[in-house]
Short mmCIF file of C-alpha atoms in Angstrom, two decimals:
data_model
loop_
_atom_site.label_atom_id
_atom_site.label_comp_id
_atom_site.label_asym_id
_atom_site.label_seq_id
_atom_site.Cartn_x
_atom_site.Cartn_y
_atom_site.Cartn_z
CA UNK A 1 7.31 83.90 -96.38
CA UNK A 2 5.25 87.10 -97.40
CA UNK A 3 4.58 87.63 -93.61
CA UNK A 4 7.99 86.94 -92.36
CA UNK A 5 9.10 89.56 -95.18
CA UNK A 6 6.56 92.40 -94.10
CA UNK A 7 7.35 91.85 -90.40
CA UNK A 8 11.48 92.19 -90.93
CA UNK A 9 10.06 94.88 -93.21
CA UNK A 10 7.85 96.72 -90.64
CA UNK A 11 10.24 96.41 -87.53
CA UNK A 12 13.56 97.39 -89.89
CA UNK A 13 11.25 100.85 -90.61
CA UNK A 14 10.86 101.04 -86.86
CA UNK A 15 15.07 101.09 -86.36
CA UNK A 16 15.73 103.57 -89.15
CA UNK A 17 12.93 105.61 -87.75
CA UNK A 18 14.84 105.57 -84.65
CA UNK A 19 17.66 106.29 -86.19
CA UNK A 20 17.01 109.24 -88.34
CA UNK A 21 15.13 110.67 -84.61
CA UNK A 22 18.54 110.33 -83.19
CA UNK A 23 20.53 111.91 -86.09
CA UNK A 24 17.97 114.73 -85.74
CA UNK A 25 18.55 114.66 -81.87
CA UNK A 26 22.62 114.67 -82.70
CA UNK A 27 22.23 118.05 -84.99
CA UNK A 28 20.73 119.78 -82.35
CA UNK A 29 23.79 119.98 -80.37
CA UNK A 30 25.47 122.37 -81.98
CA UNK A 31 22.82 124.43 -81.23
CA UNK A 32 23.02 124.09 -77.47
CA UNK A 33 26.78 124.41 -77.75
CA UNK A 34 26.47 128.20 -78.77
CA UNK A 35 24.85 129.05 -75.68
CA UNK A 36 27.59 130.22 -73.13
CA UNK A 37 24.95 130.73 -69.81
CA UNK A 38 25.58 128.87 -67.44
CA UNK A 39 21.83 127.78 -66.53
CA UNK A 40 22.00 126.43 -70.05
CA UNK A 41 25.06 124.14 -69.14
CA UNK A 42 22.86 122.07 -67.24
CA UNK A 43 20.38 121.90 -69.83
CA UNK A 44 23.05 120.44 -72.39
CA UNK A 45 24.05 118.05 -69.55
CA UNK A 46 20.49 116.83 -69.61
CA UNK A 47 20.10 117.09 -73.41
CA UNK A 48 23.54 114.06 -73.66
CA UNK A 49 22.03 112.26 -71.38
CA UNK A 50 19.08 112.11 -73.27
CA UNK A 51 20.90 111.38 -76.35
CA UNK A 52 23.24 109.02 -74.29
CA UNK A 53 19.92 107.06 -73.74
CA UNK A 54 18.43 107.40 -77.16
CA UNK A 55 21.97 105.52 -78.45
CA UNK A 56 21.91 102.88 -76.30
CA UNK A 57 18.04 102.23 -76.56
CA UNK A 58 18.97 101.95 -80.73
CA UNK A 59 22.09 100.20 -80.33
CA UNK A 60 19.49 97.37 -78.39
CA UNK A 61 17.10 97.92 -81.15
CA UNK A 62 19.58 97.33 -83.95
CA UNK A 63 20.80 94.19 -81.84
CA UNK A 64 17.91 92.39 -80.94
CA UNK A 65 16.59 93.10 -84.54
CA UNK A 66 20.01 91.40 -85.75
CA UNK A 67 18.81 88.63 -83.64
CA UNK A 68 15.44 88.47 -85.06
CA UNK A 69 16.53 88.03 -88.91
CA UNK A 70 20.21 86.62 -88.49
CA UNK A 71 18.16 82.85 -89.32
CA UNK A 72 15.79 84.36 -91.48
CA UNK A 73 17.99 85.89 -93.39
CA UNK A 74 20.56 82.65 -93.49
CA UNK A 75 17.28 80.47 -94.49
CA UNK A 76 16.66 82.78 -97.42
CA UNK A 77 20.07 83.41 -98.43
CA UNK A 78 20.79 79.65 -98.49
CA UNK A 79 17.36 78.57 -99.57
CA UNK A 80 18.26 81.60 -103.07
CA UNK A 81 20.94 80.24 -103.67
CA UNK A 82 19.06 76.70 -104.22
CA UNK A 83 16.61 78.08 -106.20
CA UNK A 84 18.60 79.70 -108.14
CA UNK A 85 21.40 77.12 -109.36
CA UNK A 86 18.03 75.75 -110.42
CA UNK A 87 16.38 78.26 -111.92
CA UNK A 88 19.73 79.23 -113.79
CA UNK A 89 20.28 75.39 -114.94
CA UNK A 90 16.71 75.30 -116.02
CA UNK A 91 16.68 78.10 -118.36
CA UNK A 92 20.04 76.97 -119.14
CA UNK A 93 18.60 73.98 -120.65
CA UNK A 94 15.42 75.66 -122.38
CA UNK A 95 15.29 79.46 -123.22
CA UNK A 96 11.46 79.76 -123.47
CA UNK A 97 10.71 78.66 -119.80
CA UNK A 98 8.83 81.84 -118.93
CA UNK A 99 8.38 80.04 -114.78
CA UNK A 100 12.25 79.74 -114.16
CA UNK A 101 12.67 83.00 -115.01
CA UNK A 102 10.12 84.31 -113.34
CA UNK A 103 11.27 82.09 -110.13
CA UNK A 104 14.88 83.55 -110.40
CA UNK A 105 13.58 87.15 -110.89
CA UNK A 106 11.71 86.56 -107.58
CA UNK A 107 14.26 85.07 -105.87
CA UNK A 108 16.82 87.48 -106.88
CA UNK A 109 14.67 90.38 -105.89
CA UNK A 110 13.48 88.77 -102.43
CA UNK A 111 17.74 88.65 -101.70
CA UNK A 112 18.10 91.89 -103.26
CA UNK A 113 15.83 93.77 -100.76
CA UNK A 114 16.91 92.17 -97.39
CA UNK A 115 20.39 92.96 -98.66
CA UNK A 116 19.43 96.46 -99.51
CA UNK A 117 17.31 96.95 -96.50
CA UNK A 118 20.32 96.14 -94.68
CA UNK A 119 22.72 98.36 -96.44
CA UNK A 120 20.26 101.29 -95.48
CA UNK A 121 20.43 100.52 -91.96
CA UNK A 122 24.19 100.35 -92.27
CA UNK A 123 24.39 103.40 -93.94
CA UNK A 124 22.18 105.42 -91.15
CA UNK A 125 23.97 103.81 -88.45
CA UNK A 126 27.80 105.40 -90.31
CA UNK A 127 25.81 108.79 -90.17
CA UNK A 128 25.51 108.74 -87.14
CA UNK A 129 29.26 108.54 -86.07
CA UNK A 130 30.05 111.19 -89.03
CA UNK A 131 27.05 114.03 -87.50
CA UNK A 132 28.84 113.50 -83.69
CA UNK A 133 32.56 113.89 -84.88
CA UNK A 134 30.97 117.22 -87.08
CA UNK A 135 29.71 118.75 -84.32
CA UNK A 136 31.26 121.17 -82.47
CA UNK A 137 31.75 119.14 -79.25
CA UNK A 138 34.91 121.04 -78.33
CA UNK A 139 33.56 123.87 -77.42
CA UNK A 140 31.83 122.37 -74.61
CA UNK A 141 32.58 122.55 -71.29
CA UNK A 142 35.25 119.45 -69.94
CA UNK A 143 32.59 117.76 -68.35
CA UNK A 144 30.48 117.56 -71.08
CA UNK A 145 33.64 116.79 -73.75
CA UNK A 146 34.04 113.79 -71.55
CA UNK A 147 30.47 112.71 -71.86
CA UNK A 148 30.20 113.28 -75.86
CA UNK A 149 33.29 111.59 -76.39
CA UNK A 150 32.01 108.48 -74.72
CA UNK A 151 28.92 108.50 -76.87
CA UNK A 152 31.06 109.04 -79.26
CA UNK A 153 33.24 106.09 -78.85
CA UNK A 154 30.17 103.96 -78.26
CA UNK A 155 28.60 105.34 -82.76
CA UNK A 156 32.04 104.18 -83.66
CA UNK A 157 31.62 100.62 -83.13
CA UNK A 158 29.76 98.89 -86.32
CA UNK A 159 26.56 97.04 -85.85
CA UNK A 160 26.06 95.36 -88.94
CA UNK A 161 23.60 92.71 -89.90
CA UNK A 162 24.19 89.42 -90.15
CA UNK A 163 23.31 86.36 -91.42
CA UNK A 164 23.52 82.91 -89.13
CA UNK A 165 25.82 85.60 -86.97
CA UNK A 166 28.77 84.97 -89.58
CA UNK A 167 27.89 86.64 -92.99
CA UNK A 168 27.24 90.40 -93.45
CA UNK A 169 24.05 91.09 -95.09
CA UNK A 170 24.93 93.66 -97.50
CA UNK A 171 24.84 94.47 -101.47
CA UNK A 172 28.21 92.73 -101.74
CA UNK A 173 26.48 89.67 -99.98
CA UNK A 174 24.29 89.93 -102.81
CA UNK A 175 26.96 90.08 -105.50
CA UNK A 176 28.58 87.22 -103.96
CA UNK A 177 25.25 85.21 -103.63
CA UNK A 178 24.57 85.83 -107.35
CA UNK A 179 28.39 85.02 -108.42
CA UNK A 180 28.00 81.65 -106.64
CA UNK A 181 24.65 80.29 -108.01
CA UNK A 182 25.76 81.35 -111.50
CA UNK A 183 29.02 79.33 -110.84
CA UNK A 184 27.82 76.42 -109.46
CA UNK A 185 24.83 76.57 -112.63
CA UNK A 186 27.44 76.32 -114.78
CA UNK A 187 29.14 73.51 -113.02
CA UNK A 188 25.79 71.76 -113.09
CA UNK A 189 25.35 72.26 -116.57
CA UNK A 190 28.70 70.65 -117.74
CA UNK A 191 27.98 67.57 -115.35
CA UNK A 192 24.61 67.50 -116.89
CA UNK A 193 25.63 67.43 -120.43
CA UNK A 194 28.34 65.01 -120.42
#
């Protein structure tokens, strides 16, 4: 599991790496926007296309790591939840057992960092939409309105996370996660002392 963790861990670095290298990228246009030359209109051309490719190459990234942890992320999500109805029921039924707590603090914090993780991701991928529509793409020429408008239609669809491909993997997936196992503990411990 340790590896599995590090490897989401290392690869979701990559993507927000990316991502913060195209915010940076997306900044910079206002800054070829003030330039009125006309030898510099072709260099602005060539800057959205690079930027163009840069958002497609991280929208592929973000998708095919999506793919990578949707069943990881479903294992461990159902696989916490387990654990912790158990854990919960277990130091339901005796305060002083130091390993169930210890196994839901683990648990909750192995949950609590995917979800986390994730809501970083999320976050950097909203920035992104927000620094295009704050730029000031209408001063450029028609041609090039009509190309930053299509990139920006493409930062406005989201590109969440997910977990089996149906369940968001997010801090309120976390809530929700933690509401359930304490519910269903507390099922388990009526049924277990009648």
């Amino acid at each position: 599991m340790a590896t599995i963790d590090l490897s989401v861990l290392f690869i979701g670095l990559q993507v927000m790496a990316a991502l913060n290298v195209l915010n940076d990228y997306m900044e910079l246009i206002d800054k070829k926007t003030k330039d009125k030359d006309e030898e510099k209109a072709e260099d602005r051309r060539d800057f959205l296309k690079v930027i163009i490719l840069r958002h497609n190459e991280m929208i592929r990234n973000v998708c095919l790591f999506n793919e990578a942890i949707e069943k990881v992320s479903f294992v461990e999500f159902s696989t916490g939840i387990l654990l912790l109805i158990f854990g919960f029921a277990f130091t339901r039924q005796k305060n002083d057992n130091i390993p169930a707590y210890i196994l839901c603090f683990t648990v909750l914090m192995k949950i609590f960092m995917l979800c986390f993780f994730s809501e970083i991701i999320k976050t950097k991928i909203e920035r992104l939409s927000e620094t295009l529509y704050q730029t000031y793409w209408y001063e450029l020429s028609l041609k090039d309105q009509k190309t930053f408008l299509l990139i920006l239609a493409m930062s406005q669809r989201e590109h969440n996370l997910r977990a089996a491909g149906m369940y968001d993997v997010n801090l309120n997936a976390f809530v929700q996660i933690v509401k359930l196992a304490c519910s269903y503990c507390a099922i388990l411990y009526i049924f277990l002392n009648e």
